[in-house]
Amino acid sequence: MRPPAPGGRLEPVDLDRLRAGQALQMDHYGGGRLPFACVQARGLVQHMVPLEGDDAGKVLEVMDASGGYASACLGAAHPCLQPAFRDGLERGYVTDELGSLERTLLLEELFGPGGRWVDRFPGSAYHASGRNSGSEGLELALRLALESGFDRRRLSVKAGREARRTVLAFEGAWHGWTGGLVPLLNRRHYRLGLPPLSTEPPFNLDVAFLPFGEPELLERFFAEQGSKLSAVIVEPIQGDAGILVPPPGYLRRLAGLCREHDVLLIADEVLTFAKTGRFFAMTDDEGPIPTDVTVIGKSLGMGAVSTSMVIARRELSVRSSGAVSTSDLRPLTCSLMRSGLRYLAEERLIERAGPLGAELRERLRKDVVESFPELFLEVRGLGYMNGIELTERASVGLTPLRRRLIEAGVFVEFMAGAGRRSHGLRYMFPAMRIAPPLIAGEDDLRRIVERIREGTRRFVEAGR
Amino acid sequence: MRDTVASPRRHRVEHVDTDASGVVHFSRYASLLETAALEELDRRGSGLGLLEGQGLDLRVRELRIRYRDAARFQDWLRLEARLEHVGPASLKLGVAIYREGTAPEPVLLASGSLDMAVVNRESGEPTCIPPTLSTALARSPSL
């Protein structure tokens, strides 16, 4: 199948193949999957084909404002990855049992003397492990917390940690879908009907939830429950909750409370990694905010592979062979990461996202939210990680809105929103995520906003 | 809550306060900050004595000082403390230290803050401030 250029149409037989192909994949959206397929992509531009309706088979040129669940920081087919694929393949496929030249080059560049992240994670104090996905990375992070309370020699709870059987998580958070992580999600939709963590002592684990970004509640919780806590798991900016940015000082205070109460701090930076104008969102004006475990993912795979990395204090580890993974920092993945990270740093794309993101939010506020107050509530975000919260009315028309946006030439994703929160805080509706690849420049961002505005206008005009 | 009411206190620089170069040593400012902060709590009727009576104590968890100018032997200093924040289990006081002199306005020498956790006096464990005490602290003091 050779897809035609934008404006052209696929042959009916090819359209049927795409429809059949989509039907072969498990539908995780309860029948609400978007009826479009991507047939070609380069940079920010994707060639998409509607699978239904009058325009079925017509090739549309669509700008990507979401980066495939915010993972493709270099857009599609970036030239810096071509040699990385070749080099990575030639370095072998060794597992973590053996050393690897490519792995050494990457880890040295990040954590070795003078390394890119050595101000935050010096190799003398931290070590790293690779996983296949964000969920897997968070599973390992949680495992590290659990193992820290286990005495491997006596096969019992570590002396002095008997009372620490609680993990603090935040309302509206998303940390992944796997069995160990579901109990860390407070939304009934994600939890109900699935087995909870064991309540059977001595190896039980409780999860407590707090609303995110509320410093008073945090301090009170630690004063009352700090001695029972084993770990806190936090997204520095909540993603699925609708891009919730905490107030200044909140994350540093959280880190301080964890230190004072001898509690592990786990930062889930799977989504925030490389998007907020810095590599890590656990940062403020004073510099890096210390963590015991940090998990990064999404952009780390450069949109080419699915990967995550767990960076943890050296004293944290898993029992022998208890968390072995076939692809722990596989040389090919390391090669792609190294090449992509180097490109992002040399081109200063990370830093550029700070000021350009602020301009983007201003345009979204002016041209989208203020133009359609019946559909949008507010813009939130930092750098290239942004969200527009929908009104209740817009929340029920999500699929037609998305379709109109694609027809207007822009692809955005949506997040569930934190929903109902405790302590009398307001309900949070779903949010449109605008997290374009980092290669998007000022003109691209302007065009993205124009197309969001145009797609929304068509949605309003059509009554849906 | 933020409190803008300042309560000035005066302190004369002694010889023991100064270093070899004749100015007040940087470490002395921490002590001055603490003195001013504790006196401010006293003035609000919530000093260490009262806390002790309720089985509570304070632990400094963060001290910040920014230096702007130097003080010398026999200078008169003016210390202004204010209660910046009453958290569920912590207090934060801000202190500004000025030099009084011939200038029409006092000269700011240093400013900083003391962030203190409230702990149970017996166990040393962090604890919440009793509501009656929070209310008393939050009330604007009568000067």
Short mmCIF file of N, CA, C and O in Angstrom, two decimals, chain A residues 75-180:
data_model
loop_
_atom_site.label_atom_id
_atom_site.label_comp_id
_atom_site.label_asym_id
_atom_site.label_seq_id
_atom_site.Cartn_x
_atom_site.Cartn_y
_atom_site.Cartn_z
N GLY A 75 9.28 14.12 17.55
CA GLY A 75 8.37 13.95 16.43
C GLY A 75 8.63 12.61 15.74
O GLY A 75 9.15 11.67 16.35
N ALA A 76 8.29 12.55 14.46
CA ALA A 76 8.44 11.28 13.73
C ALA A 76 9.70 11.30 12.87
O ALA A 76 10.06 12.33 12.31
N ALA A 77 10.35 10.15 12.80
CA ALA A 77 11.47 9.92 11.87
C ALA A 77 12.59 10.95 12.01
O ALA A 77 13.09 11.48 11.02
N HIS A 78 12.98 11.23 13.23
CA HIS A 78 14.03 12.25 13.40
C HIS A 78 15.39 11.72 12.91
O HIS A 78 15.79 10.61 13.27
N PRO A 79 16.09 12.52 12.10
CA PRO A 79 17.35 12.02 11.52
C PRO A 79 18.41 11.66 12.56
O PRO A 79 19.26 10.80 12.29
N CYS A 80 18.35 12.24 13.77
CA CYS A 80 19.41 11.92 14.76
C CYS A 80 19.28 10.48 15.26
O CYS A 80 20.20 9.96 15.88
N LEU A 81 18.14 9.84 14.99
CA LEU A 81 17.95 8.47 15.49
C LEU A 81 18.41 7.41 14.49
O LEU A 81 18.61 6.25 14.85
N GLN A 82 18.58 7.81 13.23
CA GLN A 82 18.95 6.81 12.22
C GLN A 82 20.29 6.13 12.54
O GLN A 82 20.35 4.91 12.64
N PRO A 83 21.37 6.91 12.76
CA PRO A 83 22.64 6.24 13.09
C PRO A 83 22.58 5.52 14.43
O PRO A 83 23.25 4.50 14.63
N ALA A 84 21.74 6.04 15.36
CA ALA A 84 21.63 5.41 16.68
C ALA A 84 21.07 3.99 16.57
O ALA A 84 21.50 3.09 17.28
N PHE A 85 20.12 3.82 15.67
CA PHE A 85 19.57 2.47 15.45
C PHE A 85 20.68 1.54 14.96
O PHE A 85 20.85 0.43 15.47
N ARG A 86 21.44 2.00 13.98
CA ARG A 86 22.48 1.15 13.39
C ARG A 86 23.54 0.81 14.45
O ARG A 86 23.88 -0.35 14.66
N ASP A 87 24.02 1.84 15.15
CA ASP A 87 25.06 1.60 16.16
C ASP A 87 24.56 0.67 17.25
O ASP A 87 25.27 -0.23 17.70
N GLY A 88 23.33 0.91 17.70
CA GLY A 88 22.76 0.11 18.78
C GLY A 88 22.66 -1.36 18.40
O GLY A 88 22.94 -2.24 19.21
N LEU A 89 22.26 -1.60 17.16
CA LEU A 89 22.13 -2.98 16.70
C LEU A 89 23.49 -3.67 16.67
O LEU A 89 23.61 -4.87 16.96
N GLU A 90 24.52 -2.90 16.35
CA GLU A 90 25.85 -3.49 16.23
C GLU A 90 26.54 -3.70 17.58
O GLU A 90 27.59 -4.33 17.65
N ARG A 91 25.96 -3.18 18.65
CA ARG A 91 26.59 -3.33 19.98
C ARG A 91 26.12 -4.61 20.69
O ARG A 91 26.47 -4.84 21.83
N GLY A 92 25.23 -5.35 20.07
CA GLY A 92 24.81 -6.61 20.69
C GLY A 92 23.53 -6.45 21.48
O GLY A 92 22.96 -5.38 21.56
N TYR A 93 23.09 -7.57 22.07
CA TYR A 93 21.79 -7.58 22.75
C TYR A 93 21.94 -8.03 24.20
O TYR A 93 21.04 -8.62 24.77
N VAL A 94 23.10 -7.79 24.79
CA VAL A 94 23.38 -8.38 26.11
C VAL A 94 22.39 -7.93 27.18
O VAL A 94 21.92 -6.79 27.18
N THR A 95 22.10 -8.84 28.09
CA THR A 95 21.24 -8.51 29.23
C THR A 95 22.09 -7.87 30.34
O THR A 95 23.31 -7.73 30.19
N ASP A 96 21.44 -7.57 31.46
CA ASP A 96 22.14 -6.87 32.54
C ASP A 96 23.15 -7.75 33.29
O ASP A 96 23.85 -7.27 34.17
N GLU A 97 23.19 -9.03 32.93
CA GLU A 97 24.20 -9.91 33.57
C GLU A 97 25.60 -9.54 33.13
O GLU A 97 26.57 -9.77 33.84
N LEU A 98 25.68 -9.00 31.91
CA LEU A 98 26.98 -8.60 31.35
C LEU A 98 27.04 -7.10 31.22
O LEU A 98 26.02 -6.44 31.09
N GLY A 99 28.25 -6.58 31.22
CA GLY A 99 28.41 -5.17 30.91
C GLY A 99 28.20 -4.95 29.42
O GLY A 99 28.14 -5.89 28.64
N SER A 100 28.05 -3.70 29.04
CA SER A 100 27.85 -3.38 27.63
C SER A 100 28.49 -2.03 27.35
O SER A 100 28.34 -1.09 28.14
N LEU A 101 29.15 -1.95 26.23
CA LEU A 101 29.80 -0.70 25.87
C LEU A 101 28.77 0.42 25.71
O LEU A 101 28.92 1.51 26.26
N GLU A 102 27.69 0.14 25.00
CA GLU A 102 26.68 1.18 24.74
C GLU A 102 26.03 1.65 26.04
O GLU A 102 25.79 2.83 26.24
N ARG A 103 25.75 0.70 26.95
CA ARG A 103 25.15 1.03 28.24
C ARG A 103 26.11 1.90 29.05
O ARG A 103 25.71 2.88 29.68
N THR A 104 27.37 1.52 29.02
CA THR A 104 28.40 2.29 29.73
C THR A 104 28.44 3.72 29.22
O THR A 104 28.48 4.67 30.00
N LEU A 105 28.42 3.88 27.89
CA LEU A 105 28.49 5.22 27.31
C LEU A 105 27.32 6.08 27.78
O LEU A 105 27.48 7.25 28.12
N LEU A 106 26.12 5.48 27.81
CA LEU A 106 24.94 6.23 28.23
C LEU A 106 25.03 6.62 29.70
O LEU A 106 24.88 7.79 30.06
N LEU A 107 25.28 5.63 30.56
CA LEU A 107 25.25 5.88 32.00
C LEU A 107 26.36 6.84 32.42
O LEU A 107 26.17 7.69 33.30
N GLU A 108 27.50 6.71 31.76
CA GLU A 108 28.62 7.62 32.01
C GLU A 108 28.21 9.06 31.67
O GLU A 108 28.47 10.00 32.42
N GLU A 109 27.56 9.19 30.52
CA GLU A 109 27.16 10.51 30.04
C GLU A 109 26.12 11.17 30.95
O GLU A 109 26.04 12.39 31.03
N LEU A 110 25.32 10.33 31.65
CA LEU A 110 24.27 10.87 32.51
C LEU A 110 24.71 11.02 33.96
O LEU A 110 24.44 12.04 34.60
N PHE A 111 25.38 9.97 34.49
CA PHE A 111 25.64 9.93 35.93
C PHE A 111 27.12 9.92 36.31
O PHE A 111 27.46 9.97 37.49
N GLY A 112 27.99 9.81 35.31
CA GLY A 112 29.43 9.77 35.59
C GLY A 112 29.97 11.16 35.90
O GLY A 112 29.23 12.15 35.91
N PRO A 113 31.29 11.25 36.16
CA PRO A 113 31.89 12.55 36.47
C PRO A 113 31.60 13.56 35.36
O PRO A 113 31.81 13.28 34.19
N GLY A 114 31.05 14.71 35.75
CA GLY A 114 30.70 15.75 34.77
C GLY A 114 29.48 15.40 33.96
O GLY A 114 29.19 16.06 32.95
N GLY A 115 28.75 14.37 34.35
CA GLY A 115 27.59 13.90 33.59
C GLY A 115 26.44 14.90 33.57
O GLY A 115 26.38 15.82 34.37
N ARG A 116 25.53 14.66 32.63
CA ARG A 116 24.43 15.61 32.40
C ARG A 116 23.53 15.78 33.63
O ARG A 116 23.02 16.86 33.88
N TRP A 117 23.31 14.70 34.38
CA TRP A 117 22.39 14.78 35.53
C TRP A 117 23.10 14.59 36.87
O TRP A 117 22.49 14.25 37.86
N VAL A 118 24.39 14.83 36.86
CA VAL A 118 25.18 14.51 38.05
C VAL A 118 24.90 15.46 39.22
O VAL A 118 25.10 15.11 40.38
N ASP A 119 24.37 16.65 38.92
CA ASP A 119 24.02 17.57 40.01
C ASP A 119 22.86 17.01 40.84
O ASP A 119 22.70 17.34 42.00
N ARG A 120 22.07 16.15 40.22
CA ARG A 120 20.88 15.61 40.87
C ARG A 120 21.09 14.14 41.28
O ARG A 120 20.67 13.72 42.36
N PHE A 121 21.72 13.41 40.40
CA PHE A 121 21.91 11.98 40.63
C PHE A 121 23.38 11.60 40.44
O PHE A 121 23.73 10.97 39.43
N PRO A 122 24.24 11.95 41.38
CA PRO A 122 25.64 11.54 41.21
C PRO A 122 25.77 10.02 41.27
O PRO A 122 25.12 9.38 42.12
N GLY A 123 26.57 9.47 40.39
CA GLY A 123 26.74 8.02 40.33
C GLY A 123 27.24 7.42 41.64
O GLY A 123 27.04 6.23 41.89
N SER A 124 27.87 8.23 42.48
CA SER A 124 28.35 7.71 43.77
C SER A 124 27.18 7.42 44.71
O SER A 124 27.29 6.62 45.63
N ALA A 125 26.03 8.06 44.48
CA ALA A 125 24.90 7.92 45.40
C ALA A 125 23.68 7.25 44.76
O ALA A 125 22.78 6.81 45.47
N TYR A 126 23.65 7.20 43.43
CA TYR A 126 22.48 6.65 42.74
C TYR A 126 22.89 5.58 41.72
O TYR A 126 24.01 5.61 41.21
N HIS A 127 21.98 4.65 41.46
CA HIS A 127 22.17 3.71 40.35
C HIS A 127 20.87 3.62 39.55
O HIS A 127 19.83 4.06 40.02
N ALA A 128 20.97 3.05 38.36
CA ALA A 128 19.81 3.10 37.45
C ALA A 128 19.50 1.73 36.88
O ALA A 128 20.37 0.85 36.80
N SER A 129 18.24 1.55 36.51
CA SER A 129 17.80 0.31 35.87
C SER A 129 16.78 0.66 34.80
O SER A 129 16.02 1.61 34.96
N GLY A 130 16.77 -0.11 33.71
CA GLY A 130 15.83 0.15 32.63
C GLY A 130 14.66 -0.81 32.67
O GLY A 130 14.80 -1.96 33.09
N ARG A 131 13.51 -0.33 32.26
CA ARG A 131 12.30 -1.16 32.14
C ARG A 131 11.66 -0.87 30.78
O ARG A 131 12.07 0.05 30.08
N ASN A 132 10.60 -1.63 30.47
CA ASN A 132 9.98 -1.47 29.14
C ASN A 132 8.93 -0.38 29.06
O ASN A 132 8.56 0.01 27.96
N SER A 133 8.42 0.05 30.19
CA SER A 133 7.31 1.01 30.15
C SER A 133 7.26 1.78 31.45
O SER A 133 7.91 1.41 32.44
N GLY A 134 6.45 2.83 31.46
CA GLY A 134 6.26 3.60 32.68
C GLY A 134 5.68 2.74 33.79
O GLY A 134 6.13 2.80 34.93
N SER A 135 4.68 1.94 33.45
CA SER A 135 4.08 1.07 34.47
C SER A 135 5.12 0.16 35.09
O SER A 135 5.19 0.00 36.32
N GLU A 136 5.95 -0.44 34.25
CA GLU A 136 6.99 -1.33 34.78
C GLU A 136 7.98 -0.57 35.66
O GLU A 136 8.46 -1.08 36.67
N GLY A 137 8.29 0.64 35.26
CA GLY A 137 9.20 1.46 36.05
C GLY A 137 8.64 1.76 37.43
O GLY A 137 9.33 1.68 38.44
N LEU A 138 7.35 2.08 37.47
CA LEU A 138 6.69 2.37 38.74
C LEU A 138 6.56 1.11 39.59
O LEU A 138 6.65 1.17 40.82
N GLU A 139 6.34 -0.03 38.94
CA GLU A 139 6.31 -1.30 39.68
C GLU A 139 7.65 -1.52 40.39
O GLU A 139 7.70 -1.92 41.55
N LEU A 140 8.73 -1.26 39.67
CA LEU A 140 10.05 -1.44 40.28
C LEU A 140 10.25 -0.43 41.42
O LEU A 140 10.79 -0.77 42.47
N ALA A 141 9.79 0.79 41.22
CA ALA A 141 9.92 1.81 42.27
C ALA A 141 9.18 1.38 43.53
O ALA A 141 9.71 1.49 44.66
N LEU A 142 7.96 0.89 43.35
CA LEU A 142 7.18 0.43 44.51
C LEU A 142 7.88 -0.76 45.16
O LEU A 142 7.94 -0.86 46.39
N ARG A 143 8.42 -1.64 44.33
CA ARG A 143 9.13 -2.81 44.86
C ARG A 143 10.34 -2.37 45.70
O ARG A 143 10.60 -2.93 46.76
N LEU A 144 11.04 -1.36 45.25
CA LEU A 144 12.19 -0.87 46.01
C LEU A 144 11.74 -0.37 47.38
O LEU A 144 12.41 -0.60 48.40
N ALA A 145 10.58 0.30 47.42
CA ALA A 145 10.06 0.79 48.70
C ALA A 145 9.70 -0.39 49.60
O ALA A 145 10.01 -0.39 50.80
N LEU A 146 9.04 -1.38 49.04
CA LEU A 146 8.65 -2.56 49.84
C LEU A 146 9.89 -3.31 50.35
O LEU A 146 9.96 -3.71 51.50
N GLU A 147 10.86 -3.48 49.46
CA GLU A 147 12.08 -4.21 49.84
C GLU A 147 12.86 -3.46 50.93
O GLU A 147 13.55 -4.08 51.74
N SER A 148 12.73 -2.13 50.94
CA SER A 148 13.48 -1.36 51.94
C SER A 148 12.98 -1.65 53.35
O SER A 148 13.68 -1.38 54.33
N GLY A 149 11.78 -2.19 53.47
CA GLY A 149 11.24 -2.53 54.79
C GLY A 149 11.34 -4.01 55.11
O GLY A 149 10.73 -4.48 56.07
N PHE A 150 12.07 -4.74 54.27
CA PHE A 150 12.15 -6.20 54.44
C PHE A 150 13.58 -6.62 54.76
O PHE A 150 14.53 -6.17 54.10
N ASP A 151 13.72 -7.44 55.80
CA ASP A 151 15.03 -7.95 56.19
C ASP A 151 15.27 -9.27 55.45
O ASP A 151 14.68 -10.30 55.79
N ARG A 152 16.14 -9.24 54.44
CA ARG A 152 16.34 -10.42 53.59
C ARG A 152 17.04 -11.56 54.32
O ARG A 152 16.91 -12.72 53.95
N ARG A 153 17.77 -11.21 55.36
CA ARG A 153 18.51 -12.27 56.08
C ARG A 153 17.57 -13.00 57.04
O ARG A 153 17.56 -14.22 57.09
N ARG A 154 16.74 -12.21 57.75
CA ARG A 154 15.84 -12.82 58.73
C ARG A 154 14.48 -13.17 58.11
O ARG A 154 13.63 -13.74 58.78
N LEU A 155 14.28 -12.78 56.87
CA LEU A 155 13.01 -13.03 56.16
C LEU A 155 11.81 -12.49 56.96
O LEU A 155 10.79 -13.16 57.13
N SER A 156 11.95 -11.26 57.46
CA SER A 156 10.87 -10.65 58.23
C SER A 156 10.90 -9.15 57.99
O SER A 156 11.80 -8.64 57.31
N VAL A 157 9.93 -8.48 58.56
CA VAL A 157 9.92 -7.02 58.45
C VAL A 157 11.17 -6.47 59.11
O VAL A 157 11.59 -6.96 60.17
N LYS A 158 11.78 -5.48 58.48
CA LYS A 158 13.02 -4.91 59.02
C LYS A 158 12.75 -4.29 60.39
O LYS A 158 11.73 -3.59 60.57
N ALA A 159 13.62 -4.55 61.35
CA ALA A 159 13.45 -4.03 62.70
C ALA A 159 13.33 -2.51 62.65
O ALA A 159 14.10 -1.83 61.98
N GLY A 160 12.32 -2.01 63.35
CA GLY A 160 12.11 -0.57 63.41
C GLY A 160 11.17 -0.06 62.32
O GLY A 160 10.77 1.10 62.34
N ARG A 161 10.84 -0.94 61.32
CA ARG A 161 9.95 -0.49 60.23
C ARG A 161 8.59 -1.20 60.32
O ARG A 161 7.79 -1.12 59.38
N GLU A 162 8.34 -1.88 61.45
CA GLU A 162 7.11 -2.69 61.57
C GLU A 162 5.85 -1.85 61.38
O GLU A 162 4.84 -2.33 60.83
N ALA A 163 5.89 -0.61 61.86
CA ALA A 163 4.67 0.22 61.81
C ALA A 163 4.51 0.93 60.47
O ALA A 163 3.47 1.51 60.20
N ARG A 164 5.54 0.86 59.63
CA ARG A 164 5.50 1.64 58.39
C ARG A 164 4.91 0.80 57.25
O ARG A 164 5.64 0.24 56.44
N ARG A 165 3.59 0.74 57.22
CA ARG A 165 2.90 -0.09 56.22
C ARG A 165 1.99 0.74 55.32
O ARG A 165 1.03 0.23 54.75
N THR A 166 2.28 2.04 55.23
CA THR A 166 1.41 2.91 54.42
C THR A 166 2.20 3.63 53.34
O THR A 166 3.31 4.09 53.59
N VAL A 167 1.61 3.69 52.16
CA VAL A 167 2.15 4.53 51.08
C VAL A 167 1.16 5.68 50.88
O VAL A 167 -0.05 5.45 50.83
N LEU A 168 1.68 6.88 50.79
CA LEU A 168 0.82 8.02 50.49
C LEU A 168 0.84 8.27 48.98
O LEU A 168 1.91 8.37 48.37
N ALA A 169 -0.35 8.34 48.40
CA ALA A 169 -0.49 8.68 46.98
C ALA A 169 -1.47 9.86 46.89
O ALA A 169 -2.02 10.28 47.91
N PHE A 170 -1.67 10.36 45.70
CA PHE A 170 -2.49 11.57 45.57
C PHE A 170 -3.72 11.31 44.72
O PHE A 170 -3.69 10.55 43.75
N GLU A 171 -4.80 11.98 45.10
CA GLU A 171 -6.07 11.82 44.40
C GLU A 171 -5.93 12.26 42.95
O GLU A 171 -5.33 13.30 42.67
N GLY A 172 -6.48 11.45 42.05
CA GLY A 172 -6.45 11.80 40.63
C GLY A 172 -5.20 11.34 39.91
O GLY A 172 -5.09 11.48 38.70
N ALA A 173 -4.25 10.77 40.66
CA ALA A 173 -2.98 10.37 40.03
C ALA A 173 -3.16 9.17 39.11
O ALA A 173 -4.09 8.37 39.27
N TRP A 174 -2.25 9.10 38.16
CA TRP A 174 -2.14 7.90 37.32
C TRP A 174 -0.69 7.45 37.38
O TRP A 174 0.22 8.22 37.08
N HIS A 175 -0.47 6.20 37.79
CA HIS A 175 0.90 5.69 37.85
C HIS A 175 1.09 4.47 36.95
O HIS A 175 2.21 3.97 36.84
N GLY A 176 0.01 3.99 36.34
CA GLY A 176 0.12 2.81 35.49
C GLY A 176 -1.05 1.88 35.75
O GLY A 176 -1.82 2.08 36.69
N TRP A 177 -1.14 0.86 34.91
CA TRP A 177 -2.33 0.02 34.94
C TRP A 177 -2.09 -1.35 35.60
O TRP A 177 -3.03 -2.11 35.84
N THR A 178 -0.85 -1.68 35.90
CA THR A 178 -0.53 -3.05 36.34
C THR A 178 -1.00 -3.31 37.78
O THR A 178 -1.27 -2.37 38.53
N GLY A 179 -1.05 -4.58 38.13
CA GLY A 179 -1.67 -5.01 39.38
C GLY A 179 -1.17 -4.31 40.62
O GLY A 179 -1.95 -3.92 41.50
N GLY A 180 0.14 -4.12 40.71
CA GLY A 180 0.71 -3.49 41.90
C GLY A 180 0.38 -2.02 41.99
O GLY A 180 0.42 -1.43 43.07
#
